[in-house]
Amino acid sequence: MSGASGGAQLADLQARNLPRHVAVIMDGNGRWATERGLPRWRGHREGMRAVRRTVEAALELGIENLTLYAFSVENWSRPEEEVGALMHLLKEFVEREIDELCRQGVRTRVFGDRERLPAAAQSSVQVLESGTAAGTRLNLNVAISYGSRDEIASAARRLATLAAEGRLDPSDIDVARFSEELYTAGWPDPDLLVRTSGEMRVSNFMLWQIAYAEIHVTPVLWPEFGRDDLFAAVADYQGRERRFGGVTS
Ligand code: IPE
Ligand code: IPE
Ligand code: MG
């Protein structure tokens, strides 16, 4: 249980406006491990269990889209051992979870610069995506080797190329057209952005897409995040007044 609304009941949450898309910056694995005198990779491994709990809770609530930030382009600068452990855990995650994700109707997609992933990790991702492609209950999107600025720059580059080739009229480039060039083309924008471990920053995550997301920061470290924490985040969201730049009704 975390915070006053941690015990919010499922039925109460479902009776109100559920976010259609929840995005989570899963942070604090290293600190969780260090606090226990364990190597950082143990925190990442424990973090995988939190992913399982969060998927279960999202399914229980009936959230349609859940996006998890697992590894940023900046995270490639971490020590080789830690990066190696994370890549190995990705493979382990796929092996351990794929059947359950399938059974639960969770369509899982990975987005980011996957070319940078080692071959074994790339094939795990391929197996995960094709193995869960028929899922219709929940879209689970996992950002790996993801950087929002890179995503935006690549979109601009593609549009500029099309324009230079005479295949696109620059006056047709608007918000909708630009969005089509992002990894997230066709997905609704996140309504709720959760960050664990208390950090008040977005760390190059979905900068375009979170323009009007409600932000919930919890001090809970990601390996300890669970059902009650997701419920508390949703309850917090439901208490917000979203204005999108308009006036209060
Ligand atoms: C989040 O936990 C997972 C990744 C970024 C891969 P961290 O590894 O950033 O943990 P802290 O922030 O150092 O505690
Ligand atoms: C953000 O966490 C990236 C992920 C959760 C994958 P970081 O730990 O990398 O972010 P900073 O360095 O604290 O901003
Ligand atoms: Mg961190």
PDB file of C-alpha atoms and ligand atoms in Angstrom:
ATOM      1  CA  MET A   1       0.000   0.000   0.000  1.00  0.00           C
ATOM      2  CA  SER A   2       1.431   3.389  -0.898  1.00  0.00           C
ATOM      3  CA  GLY A   3      -0.197   6.734  -0.178  1.00  0.00           C
ATOM      4  CA  ALA A   4      -3.697   7.597   0.955  1.00  0.00           C
ATOM      5  CA  SER A   5      -5.362   6.263  -2.166  1.00  0.00           C
ATOM      6  CA  GLY A   6      -3.415   2.990  -2.266  1.00  0.00           C
ATOM      7  CA  GLY A   7      -6.420   1.026  -1.113  1.00  0.00           C
ATOM      8  CA  ALA A   8      -8.712   2.416  -3.773  1.00  0.00           C
ATOM      9  CA  GLN A   9     -11.027  -0.338  -4.789  1.00  0.00           C
ATOM     10  CA  LEU A  10     -11.156  -1.850  -8.216  1.00  0.00           C
ATOM     11  CA  ALA A  11     -14.864  -1.165  -8.683  1.00  0.00           C
ATOM     12  CA  ASP A  12     -14.480   2.510  -7.714  1.00  0.00           C
ATOM     13  CA  LEU A  13     -11.668   2.955 -10.186  1.00  0.00           C
ATOM     14  CA  GLN A  14     -13.540   1.195 -12.953  1.00  0.00           C
ATOM     15  CA  ALA A  15     -16.658   3.263 -12.350  1.00  0.00           C
ATOM     16  CA  ARG A  16     -14.741   6.434 -13.202  1.00  0.00           C
ATOM     17  CA  ASN A  17     -12.715   7.586 -16.205  1.00  0.00           C
ATOM     18  CA  LEU A  18      -9.926   5.118 -16.744  1.00  0.00           C
ATOM     19  CA  PRO A  19      -6.834   6.315 -18.578  1.00  0.00           C
ATOM     20  CA  ARG A  20      -6.798   4.730 -22.012  1.00  0.00           C
ATOM     21  CA  HIS A  21      -3.030   4.721 -22.062  1.00  0.00           C
ATOM     22  CA  VAL A  22      -0.679   4.537 -19.073  1.00  0.00           C
ATOM     23  CA  ALA A  23       3.063   5.018 -19.602  1.00  0.00           C
ATOM     24  CA  VAL A  24       5.597   4.163 -16.910  1.00  0.00           C
ATOM     25  CA  ILE A  25       9.214   5.222 -16.415  1.00  0.00           C
ATOM     26  CA  MET A  26      10.401   2.215 -14.439  1.00  0.00           C
ATOM     27  CA  ASP A  27      13.171   3.670 -12.290  1.00  0.00           C
ATOM     28  CA  GLY A  28      15.007   2.743  -9.096  1.00  0.00           C
ATOM     29  CA  ASN A  29      16.219  -0.810  -9.761  1.00  0.00           C
ATOM     30  CA  GLY A  30      19.830   0.054  -8.966  1.00  0.00           C
ATOM     31  CA  ARG A  31      18.963   1.783  -5.716  1.00  0.00           C
ATOM     32  CA  TRP A  32      16.750  -1.111  -4.665  1.00  0.00           C
ATOM     33  CA  ALA A  33      19.689  -3.491  -5.088  1.00  0.00           C
ATOM     34  CA  THR A  34      22.299  -1.184  -3.549  1.00  0.00           C
ATOM     35  CA  GLU A  35      20.129  -0.677  -0.465  1.00  0.00           C
ATOM     36  CA  ARG A  36      20.288  -4.449   0.019  1.00  0.00           C
ATOM     37  CA  GLY A  37      23.981  -4.804  -0.674  1.00  0.00           C
ATOM     38  CA  LEU A  38      23.211  -6.614  -3.948  1.00  0.00           C
ATOM     39  CA  PRO A  39      24.640  -6.028  -7.424  1.00  0.00           C
ATOM     40  CA  ARG A  40      22.555  -3.735  -9.623  1.00  0.00           C
ATOM     41  CA  TRP A  41      21.466  -6.530 -11.957  1.00  0.00           C
ATOM     42  CA  ARG A  42      19.563  -8.113  -9.094  1.00  0.00           C
ATOM     43  CA  GLY A  43      17.435  -4.963  -9.019  1.00  0.00           C
ATOM     44  CA  HIS A  44      16.754  -5.331 -12.725  1.00  0.00           C
ATOM     45  CA  ARG A  45      15.768  -8.956 -12.260  1.00  0.00           C
ATOM     46  CA  GLU A  46      13.411  -8.025  -9.449  1.00  0.00           C
ATOM     47  CA  GLY A  47      12.063  -5.300 -11.717  1.00  0.00           C
ATOM     48  CA  MET A  48      10.843  -7.996 -14.102  1.00  0.00           C
ATOM     49  CA  ARG A  49       8.535  -9.268 -11.386  1.00  0.00           C
ATOM     50  CA  ALA A  50       7.138  -5.771 -11.032  1.00  0.00           C
ATOM     51  CA  VAL A  51       6.421  -5.796 -14.775  1.00  0.00           C
ATOM     52  CA  ARG A  52       4.377  -8.966 -14.318  1.00  0.00           C
ATOM     53  CA  ARG A  53       2.420  -7.435 -11.397  1.00  0.00           C
ATOM     54  CA  THR A  54       1.783  -4.240 -13.342  1.00  0.00           C
ATOM     55  CA  VAL A  55       0.522  -6.109 -16.414  1.00  0.00           C
ATOM     56  CA  GLU A  56      -1.829  -8.121 -14.169  1.00  0.00           C
ATOM     57  CA  ALA A  57      -3.132  -4.950 -12.529  1.00  0.00           C
ATOM     58  CA  ALA A  58      -3.638  -3.225 -15.889  1.00  0.00           C
ATOM     59  CA  LEU A  59      -5.606  -6.228 -17.131  1.00  0.00           C
ATOM     60  CA  GLU A  60      -7.668  -6.260 -13.972  1.00  0.00           C
ATOM     61  CA  LEU A  61      -8.539  -2.580 -14.367  1.00  0.00           C
ATOM     62  CA  GLY A  62      -9.227  -2.878 -18.079  1.00  0.00           C
ATOM     63  CA  ILE A  63      -6.567  -0.444 -19.258  1.00  0.00           C
ATOM     64  CA  GLU A  64      -6.075  -0.846 -23.004  1.00  0.00           C
ATOM     65  CA  ASN A  65      -2.533   0.448 -23.492  1.00  0.00           C
ATOM     66  CA  LEU A  66       0.426   0.138 -21.170  1.00  0.00           C
ATOM     67  CA  THR A  67       3.829   1.463 -22.186  1.00  0.00           C
ATOM     68  CA  LEU A  68       6.954   0.697 -20.182  1.00  0.00           C
ATOM     69  CA  TYR A  69      10.302   2.469 -20.478  1.00  0.00           C
ATOM     70  CA  ALA A  70      12.835  -0.318 -20.004  1.00  0.00           C
ATOM     71  CA  PHE A  71      16.065   0.954 -21.537  1.00  0.00           C
ATOM     72  CA  SER A  72      16.986   4.354 -22.956  1.00  0.00           C
ATOM     73  CA  VAL A  73      19.530   5.231 -25.642  1.00  0.00           C
ATOM     74  CA  GLU A  74      21.457   6.984 -22.867  1.00  0.00           C
ATOM     75  CA  ASN A  75      21.530   3.718 -20.893  1.00  0.00           C
ATOM     76  CA  TRP A  76      23.973   2.299 -23.480  1.00  0.00           C
ATOM     77  CA  SER A  77      26.590   4.382 -21.660  1.00  0.00           C
ATOM     78  CA  ARG A  78      26.299   2.223 -18.526  1.00  0.00           C
ATOM     79  CA  PRO A  79      29.062  -0.279 -17.684  1.00  0.00           C
ATOM     80  CA  GLU A  80      29.240  -3.159 -20.125  1.00  0.00           C
ATOM     81  CA  GLU A  81      28.405  -5.685 -17.420  1.00  0.00           C
ATOM     82  CA  GLU A  82      25.170  -3.942 -16.527  1.00  0.00           C
ATOM     83  CA  VAL A  83      24.130  -3.544 -20.167  1.00  0.00           C
ATOM     84  CA  GLY A  84      24.963  -7.212 -20.766  1.00  0.00           C
ATOM     85  CA  ALA A  85      22.875  -8.266 -17.774  1.00  0.00           C
ATOM     86  CA  LEU A  86      19.923  -6.213 -19.026  1.00  0.00           C
ATOM     87  CA  MET A  87      20.133  -7.776 -22.491  1.00  0.00           C
ATOM     88  CA  HIS A  88      20.255 -11.210 -20.928  1.00  0.00           C
ATOM     89  CA  LEU A  89      17.239 -10.393 -18.757  1.00  0.00           C
ATOM     90  CA  LEU A  90      15.308  -9.374 -21.848  1.00  0.00           C
ATOM     91  CA  LYS A  91      15.788 -12.863 -23.242  1.00  0.00           C
ATOM     92  CA  GLU A  92      14.864 -14.385 -19.882  1.00  0.00           C
ATOM     93  CA  PHE A  93      11.748 -12.210 -19.711  1.00  0.00           C
ATOM     94  CA  VAL A  94      10.571 -13.386 -23.118  1.00  0.00           C
ATOM     95  CA  GLU A  95      11.169 -17.038 -22.272  1.00  0.00           C
ATOM     96  CA  ARG A  96       9.432 -16.759 -18.953  1.00  0.00           C
ATOM     97  CA  GLU A  97       6.485 -14.568 -19.924  1.00  0.00           C
ATOM     98  CA  ILE A  98       5.546 -15.267 -23.510  1.00  0.00           C
ATOM     99  CA  ASP A  99       3.055 -18.062 -22.829  1.00  0.00           C
ATOM    100  CA  GLU A 100       1.259 -16.140 -20.103  1.00  0.00           C
ATOM    101  CA  LEU A 101       1.151 -12.945 -22.180  1.00  0.00           C
ATOM    102  CA  CYS A 102      -0.355 -14.946 -25.016  1.00  0.00           C
ATOM    103  CA  ARG A 103      -2.882 -16.639 -22.797  1.00  0.00           C
ATOM    104  CA  GLN A 104      -3.936 -13.311 -21.284  1.00  0.00           C
ATOM    105  CA  GLY A 105      -4.353 -11.611 -24.659  1.00  0.00           C
ATOM    106  CA  VAL A 106      -1.489  -9.173 -24.175  1.00  0.00           C
ATOM    107  CA  ARG A 107      -0.114  -7.993 -27.505  1.00  0.00           C
ATOM    108  CA  THR A 108       3.480  -7.002 -26.841  1.00  0.00           C
ATOM    109  CA  ARG A 109       5.524  -4.657 -28.999  1.00  0.00           C
ATOM    110  CA  VAL A 110       9.001  -3.256 -28.576  1.00  0.00           C
ATOM    111  CA  PHE A 111       9.907   0.209 -29.823  1.00  0.00           C
ATOM    112  CA  GLY A 112      13.230   1.997 -30.056  1.00  0.00           C
ATOM    113  CA  ASP A 113      16.435   1.641 -32.040  1.00  0.00           C
ATOM    114  CA  ARG A 114      16.453  -2.150 -32.143  1.00  0.00           C
ATOM    115  CA  GLU A 115      19.352  -2.248 -34.588  1.00  0.00           C
ATOM    116  CA  ARG A 116      21.611  -1.490 -31.656  1.00  0.00           C
ATOM    117  CA  LEU A 117      20.494  -4.579 -29.729  1.00  0.00           C
ATOM    118  CA  PRO A 118      22.702  -7.669 -29.796  1.00  0.00           C
ATOM    119  CA  ALA A 119      21.488 -10.324 -32.236  1.00  0.00           C
ATOM    120  CA  ALA A 120      20.150 -12.602 -29.478  1.00  0.00           C
ATOM    121  CA  ALA A 121      18.093  -9.772 -27.982  1.00  0.00           C
ATOM    122  CA  GLN A 122      16.772  -8.835 -31.415  1.00  0.00           C
ATOM    123  CA  SER A 123      15.568 -12.344 -32.018  1.00  0.00           C
ATOM    124  CA  SER A 124      13.921 -12.495 -28.569  1.00  0.00           C
ATOM    125  CA  VAL A 125      12.044  -9.325 -29.442  1.00  0.00           C
ATOM    126  CA  GLN A 126      10.974 -10.845 -32.740  1.00  0.00           C
ATOM    127  CA  VAL A 127       9.703 -13.979 -30.996  1.00  0.00           C
ATOM    128  CA  LEU A 128       7.840 -11.898 -28.412  1.00  0.00           C
ATOM    129  CA  GLU A 129       6.137  -9.710 -30.982  1.00  0.00           C
ATOM    130  CA  SER A 130       5.130 -12.443 -33.363  1.00  0.00           C
ATOM    131  CA  GLY A 131       4.117 -14.804 -30.556  1.00  0.00           C
ATOM    132  CA  THR A 132       1.750 -12.284 -28.969  1.00  0.00           C
ATOM    133  CA  ALA A 133       0.484 -10.543 -32.122  1.00  0.00           C
ATOM    134  CA  ALA A 134      -3.031 -11.974 -31.785  1.00  0.00           C
ATOM    135  CA  GLY A 135      -3.625 -10.418 -28.339  1.00  0.00           C
ATOM    136  CA  THR A 136      -6.551  -7.983 -28.127  1.00  0.00           C
ATOM    137  CA  ARG A 137      -7.052  -7.272 -24.413  1.00  0.00           C
ATOM    138  CA  LEU A 138      -4.024  -5.122 -23.692  1.00  0.00           C
ATOM    139  CA  ASN A 139      -1.349  -3.494 -25.829  1.00  0.00           C
ATOM    140  CA  LEU A 140       1.907  -3.711 -23.928  1.00  0.00           C
ATOM    141  CA  ASN A 141       4.573  -1.493 -25.481  1.00  0.00           C
ATOM    142  CA  VAL A 142       8.111  -1.761 -24.227  1.00  0.00           C
ATOM    143  CA  ALA A 143      10.620   1.002 -24.992  1.00  0.00           C
ATOM    144  CA  ILE A 144      14.081  -0.472 -25.434  1.00  0.00           C
ATOM    145  CA  SER A 145      17.050   1.488 -26.765  1.00  0.00           C
ATOM    146  CA  TYR A 146      14.543   4.309 -26.962  1.00  0.00           C
ATOM    147  CA  GLY A 147      15.272   8.027 -27.098  1.00  0.00           C
ATOM    148  CA  SER A 148      12.565  10.549 -27.785  1.00  0.00           C
ATOM    149  CA  ARG A 149      14.860  13.134 -29.353  1.00  0.00           C
ATOM    150  CA  ASP A 150      16.225  10.502 -31.747  1.00  0.00           C
ATOM    151  CA  GLU A 151      12.674   9.450 -32.572  1.00  0.00           C
ATOM    152  CA  ILE A 152      11.696  13.050 -33.379  1.00  0.00           C
ATOM    153  CA  ALA A 153      14.884  13.751 -35.346  1.00  0.00           C
ATOM    154  CA  SER A 154      14.378  10.586 -37.429  1.00  0.00           C
ATOM    155  CA  ALA A 155      10.794  11.604 -38.163  1.00  0.00           C
ATOM    156  CA  ALA A 156      11.978  15.052 -39.312  1.00  0.00           C
ATOM    157  CA  ARG A 157      14.668  13.459 -41.466  1.00  0.00           C
ATOM    158  CA  ARG A 158      12.190  11.148 -43.199  1.00  0.00           C
ATOM    159  CA  LEU A 159       9.750  13.963 -43.876  1.00  0.00           C
ATOM    160  CA  ALA A 160      12.557  16.210 -45.179  1.00  0.00           C
ATOM    161  CA  THR A 161      13.707  13.430 -47.502  1.00  0.00           C
ATOM    162  CA  LEU A 162      10.203  12.956 -48.876  1.00  0.00           C
ATOM    163  CA  ALA A 163       9.878  16.716 -49.408  1.00  0.00           C
ATOM    164  CA  ALA A 164      13.275  16.944 -51.110  1.00  0.00           C
ATOM    165  CA  GLU A 165      12.246  14.141 -53.456  1.00  0.00           C
ATOM    166  CA  GLY A 166       9.083  16.024 -54.320  1.00  0.00           C
ATOM    167  CA  ARG A 167       6.877  13.335 -52.762  1.00  0.00           C
ATOM    168  CA  LEU A 168       5.548  15.493 -49.943  1.00  0.00           C
ATOM    169  CA  ASP A 169       4.340  19.066 -49.896  1.00  0.00           C
ATOM    170  CA  PRO A 170       5.948  20.770 -46.850  1.00  0.00           C
ATOM    171  CA  SER A 171       2.665  22.552 -46.147  1.00  0.00           C
ATOM    172  CA  ASP A 172       1.114  19.128 -45.473  1.00  0.00           C
ATOM    173  CA  ILE A 173       3.409  18.569 -42.479  1.00  0.00           C
ATOM    174  CA  ASP A 174       1.224  19.112 -39.437  1.00  0.00           C
ATOM    175  CA  VAL A 175       0.880  17.449 -36.025  1.00  0.00           C
ATOM    176  CA  ALA A 176      -1.071  14.495 -37.406  1.00  0.00           C
ATOM    177  CA  ARG A 177       1.329  13.879 -40.300  1.00  0.00           C
ATOM    178  CA  PHE A 178       4.353  14.219 -38.028  1.00  0.00           C
ATOM    179  CA  SER A 179       2.851  11.742 -35.525  1.00  0.00           C
ATOM    180  CA  GLU A 180       2.611   9.162 -38.304  1.00  0.00           C
ATOM    181  CA  GLU A 181       6.411   9.069 -38.481  1.00  0.00           C
ATOM    182  CA  LEU A 182       6.881   8.228 -34.807  1.00  0.00           C
ATOM    183  CA  TYR A 183       7.143   4.707 -33.368  1.00  0.00           C
ATOM    184  CA  THR A 184       3.796   5.382 -31.736  1.00  0.00           C
ATOM    185  CA  ALA A 185       1.891   6.015 -34.981  1.00  0.00           C
ATOM    186  CA  GLY A 186      -1.726   5.041 -34.438  1.00  0.00           C
ATOM    187  CA  TRP A 187      -1.485   4.730 -30.653  1.00  0.00           C
ATOM    188  CA  PRO A 188      -3.399   7.116 -28.407  1.00  0.00           C
ATOM    189  CA  ASP A 189      -1.157   9.510 -26.464  1.00  0.00           C
ATOM    190  CA  PRO A 190      -0.497   8.544 -22.837  1.00  0.00           C
ATOM    191  CA  ASP A 191      -3.123   9.995 -20.509  1.00  0.00           C
ATOM    192  CA  LEU A 192      -1.117   9.149 -17.427  1.00  0.00           C
ATOM    193  CA  LEU A 193       2.656   9.102 -17.013  1.00  0.00           C
ATOM    194  CA  VAL A 194       3.982   7.354 -13.909  1.00  0.00           C
ATOM    195  CA  ARG A 195       7.567   7.612 -12.710  1.00  0.00           C
ATOM    196  CA  THR A 196       8.863   5.537  -9.859  1.00  0.00           C
ATOM    197  CA  SER A 197      11.750   6.265  -7.461  1.00  0.00           C
ATOM    198  CA  GLY A 198      10.761   9.883  -6.897  1.00  0.00           C
ATOM    199  CA  GLU A 199      12.706  11.489  -9.741  1.00  0.00           C
ATOM    200  CA  MET A 200      10.939  14.543 -11.133  1.00  0.00           C
ATOM    201  CA  ARG A 201      12.108  14.300 -14.727  1.00  0.00           C
ATOM    202  CA  VAL A 202      11.141  12.674 -18.002  1.00  0.00           C
ATOM    203  CA  SER A 203      14.588  11.463 -19.116  1.00  0.00           C
ATOM    204  CA  ASN A 204      14.003  11.640 -22.895  1.00  0.00           C
ATOM    205  CA  PHE A 205      10.795   9.602 -22.792  1.00  0.00           C
ATOM    206  CA  MET A 206       7.943  10.232 -25.256  1.00  0.00           C
ATOM    207  CA  LEU A 207       8.460  13.997 -25.266  1.00  0.00           C
ATOM    208  CA  TRP A 208       6.054  14.530 -28.151  1.00  0.00           C
ATOM    209  CA  GLN A 209       3.407  12.104 -26.912  1.00  0.00           C
ATOM    210  CA  ILE A 210       3.170  13.288 -23.278  1.00  0.00           C
ATOM    211  CA  ALA A 211       2.220  16.854 -24.237  1.00  0.00           C
ATOM    212  CA  TYR A 212      -0.950  16.610 -22.129  1.00  0.00           C
ATOM    213  CA  ALA A 213      -0.324  13.564 -19.964  1.00  0.00           C
ATOM    214  CA  GLU A 214      -1.062  13.810 -16.247  1.00  0.00           C
ATOM    215  CA  ILE A 215       2.101  13.047 -14.281  1.00  0.00           C
ATOM    216  CA  HIS A 216       2.237  10.868 -11.173  1.00  0.00           C
ATOM    217  CA  VAL A 217       5.569  10.487  -9.393  1.00  0.00           C
ATOM    218  CA  THR A 218       5.829   7.909  -6.629  1.00  0.00           C
ATOM    219  CA  PRO A 219       8.779   7.373  -4.292  1.00  0.00           C
ATOM    220  CA  VAL A 220       8.334   3.597  -4.620  1.00  0.00           C
ATOM    221  CA  LEU A 221      11.334   1.952  -6.281  1.00  0.00           C
ATOM    222  CA  TRP A 222      10.376  -0.016  -9.388  1.00  0.00           C
ATOM    223  CA  PRO A 223      11.164  -3.506  -7.961  1.00  0.00           C
ATOM    224  CA  GLU A 224       8.585  -2.828  -5.241  1.00  0.00           C
ATOM    225  CA  PHE A 225       5.897  -1.425  -7.515  1.00  0.00           C
ATOM    226  CA  GLY A 226       2.700  -3.439  -7.596  1.00  0.00           C
ATOM    227  CA  ARG A 227      -1.051  -3.530  -7.972  1.00  0.00           C
ATOM    228  CA  ASP A 228      -1.804  -1.021  -5.215  1.00  0.00           C
ATOM    229  CA  ASP A 229       0.706   1.438  -6.647  1.00  0.00           C
ATOM    230  CA  LEU A 230      -0.854   1.301 -10.104  1.00  0.00           C
ATOM    231  CA  PHE A 231      -4.294   1.675  -8.536  1.00  0.00           C
ATOM    232  CA  ALA A 232      -3.059   4.691  -6.537  1.00  0.00           C
ATOM    233  CA  ALA A 233      -1.676   6.279  -9.706  1.00  0.00           C
ATOM    234  CA  VAL A 234      -4.994   5.783 -11.498  1.00  0.00           C
ATOM    235  CA  ALA A 235      -6.916   7.194  -8.517  1.00  0.00           C
ATOM    236  CA  ASP A 236      -4.617  10.229  -8.571  1.00  0.00           C
ATOM    237  CA  TYR A 237      -5.297  10.627 -12.312  1.00  0.00           C
ATOM    238  CA  GLN A 238      -9.044  10.407 -11.755  1.00  0.00           C
ATOM    239  CA  GLY A 239      -8.857  13.300  -9.311  1.00  0.00           C
ATOM    240  CA  ARG A 240      -7.234  15.599 -11.857  1.00  0.00           C
ATOM    241  CA  GLU A 241      -8.983  18.163 -13.962  1.00  0.00           C
ATOM    242  CA  ARG A 242      -7.714  17.930 -17.523  1.00  0.00           C
ATOM    243  CA  ARG A 243      -8.081  21.167 -19.446  1.00  0.00           C
ATOM    244  CA  PHE A 244      -5.962  20.797 -22.588  1.00  0.00           C
ATOM    245  CA  GLY A 245      -5.440  24.525 -22.577  1.00  0.00           C
ATOM    246  CA  GLY A 246      -9.145  25.306 -22.362  1.00  0.00           C
ATOM    247  CA  VAL A 247     -11.138  26.770 -19.505  1.00  0.00           C
ATOM    248  CA  THR A 248     -12.773  25.049 -16.544  1.00  0.00           C
ATOM    249  CA  SER A 249     -16.298  23.976 -17.375  1.00  0.00           C
TER     250      SER A 249
HETATM  251  C1  IPE B   1      15.760   1.672 -13.997  1.00  0.00           C
HETATM  252  O1  IPE B   1      16.507   1.542 -12.846  1.00  0.00           O
HETATM  253  C2  IPE B   1      16.104   0.648 -15.045  1.00  0.00           C
HETATM  254  C3  IPE B   1      16.916   1.159 -16.160  1.00  0.00           C
HETATM  255  C4  IPE B   1      17.158   2.406 -16.417  1.00  0.00           C
HETATM  256  C5  IPE B   1      17.494   0.177 -17.056  1.00  0.00           C
HETATM  257  P1  IPE B   1      17.939   2.170 -12.694  1.00  0.00           P
HETATM  258  O2  IPE B   1      18.941   1.175 -13.144  1.00  0.00           O
HETATM  259  O3  IPE B   1      18.016   3.488 -13.374  1.00  0.00           O
HETATM  260  O4  IPE B   1      18.023   2.348 -11.119  1.00  0.00           O
HETATM  261  P2  IPE B   1      18.564   3.596 -10.298  1.00  0.00           P
HETATM  262  O5  IPE B   1      17.873   4.813 -10.837  1.00  0.00           O
HETATM  263  O6  IPE B   1      20.032   3.639 -10.539  1.00  0.00           O
HETATM  264  O7  IPE B   1      18.183   3.304  -8.904  1.00  0.00           O
HETATM  265  C1  IPE B   2      15.118   6.459 -17.236  1.00  0.00           C
HETATM  266  O1  IPE B   2      15.831   6.108 -16.113  1.00  0.00           O
HETATM  267  C2  IPE B   2      15.229   5.363 -18.244  1.00  0.00           C
HETATM  268  C3  IPE B   2      14.484   4.172 -17.914  1.00  0.00           C
HETATM  269  C4  IPE B   2      13.716   4.006 -16.895  1.00  0.00           C
HETATM  270  C5  IPE B   2      14.636   3.093 -18.839  1.00  0.00           C
HETATM  271  P1  IPE B   2      17.345   6.574 -15.898  1.00  0.00           P
HETATM  272  O2  IPE B   2      17.734   6.067 -14.576  1.00  0.00           O
HETATM  273  O3  IPE B   2      18.174   6.180 -17.056  1.00  0.00           O
HETATM  274  O4  IPE B   2      17.203   8.162 -15.917  1.00  0.00           O
HETATM  275  P2  IPE B   2      18.078   9.282 -15.254  1.00  0.00           P
HETATM  276  O5  IPE B   2      19.504   9.048 -15.669  1.00  0.00           O
HETATM  277  O6  IPE B   2      17.893   9.162 -13.780  1.00  0.00           O
HETATM  278  O7  IPE B   2      17.507  10.556 -15.790  1.00  0.00           O
HETATM  279 MG    MG B   3      17.606   5.373 -12.762  1.00  0.00          MG
END
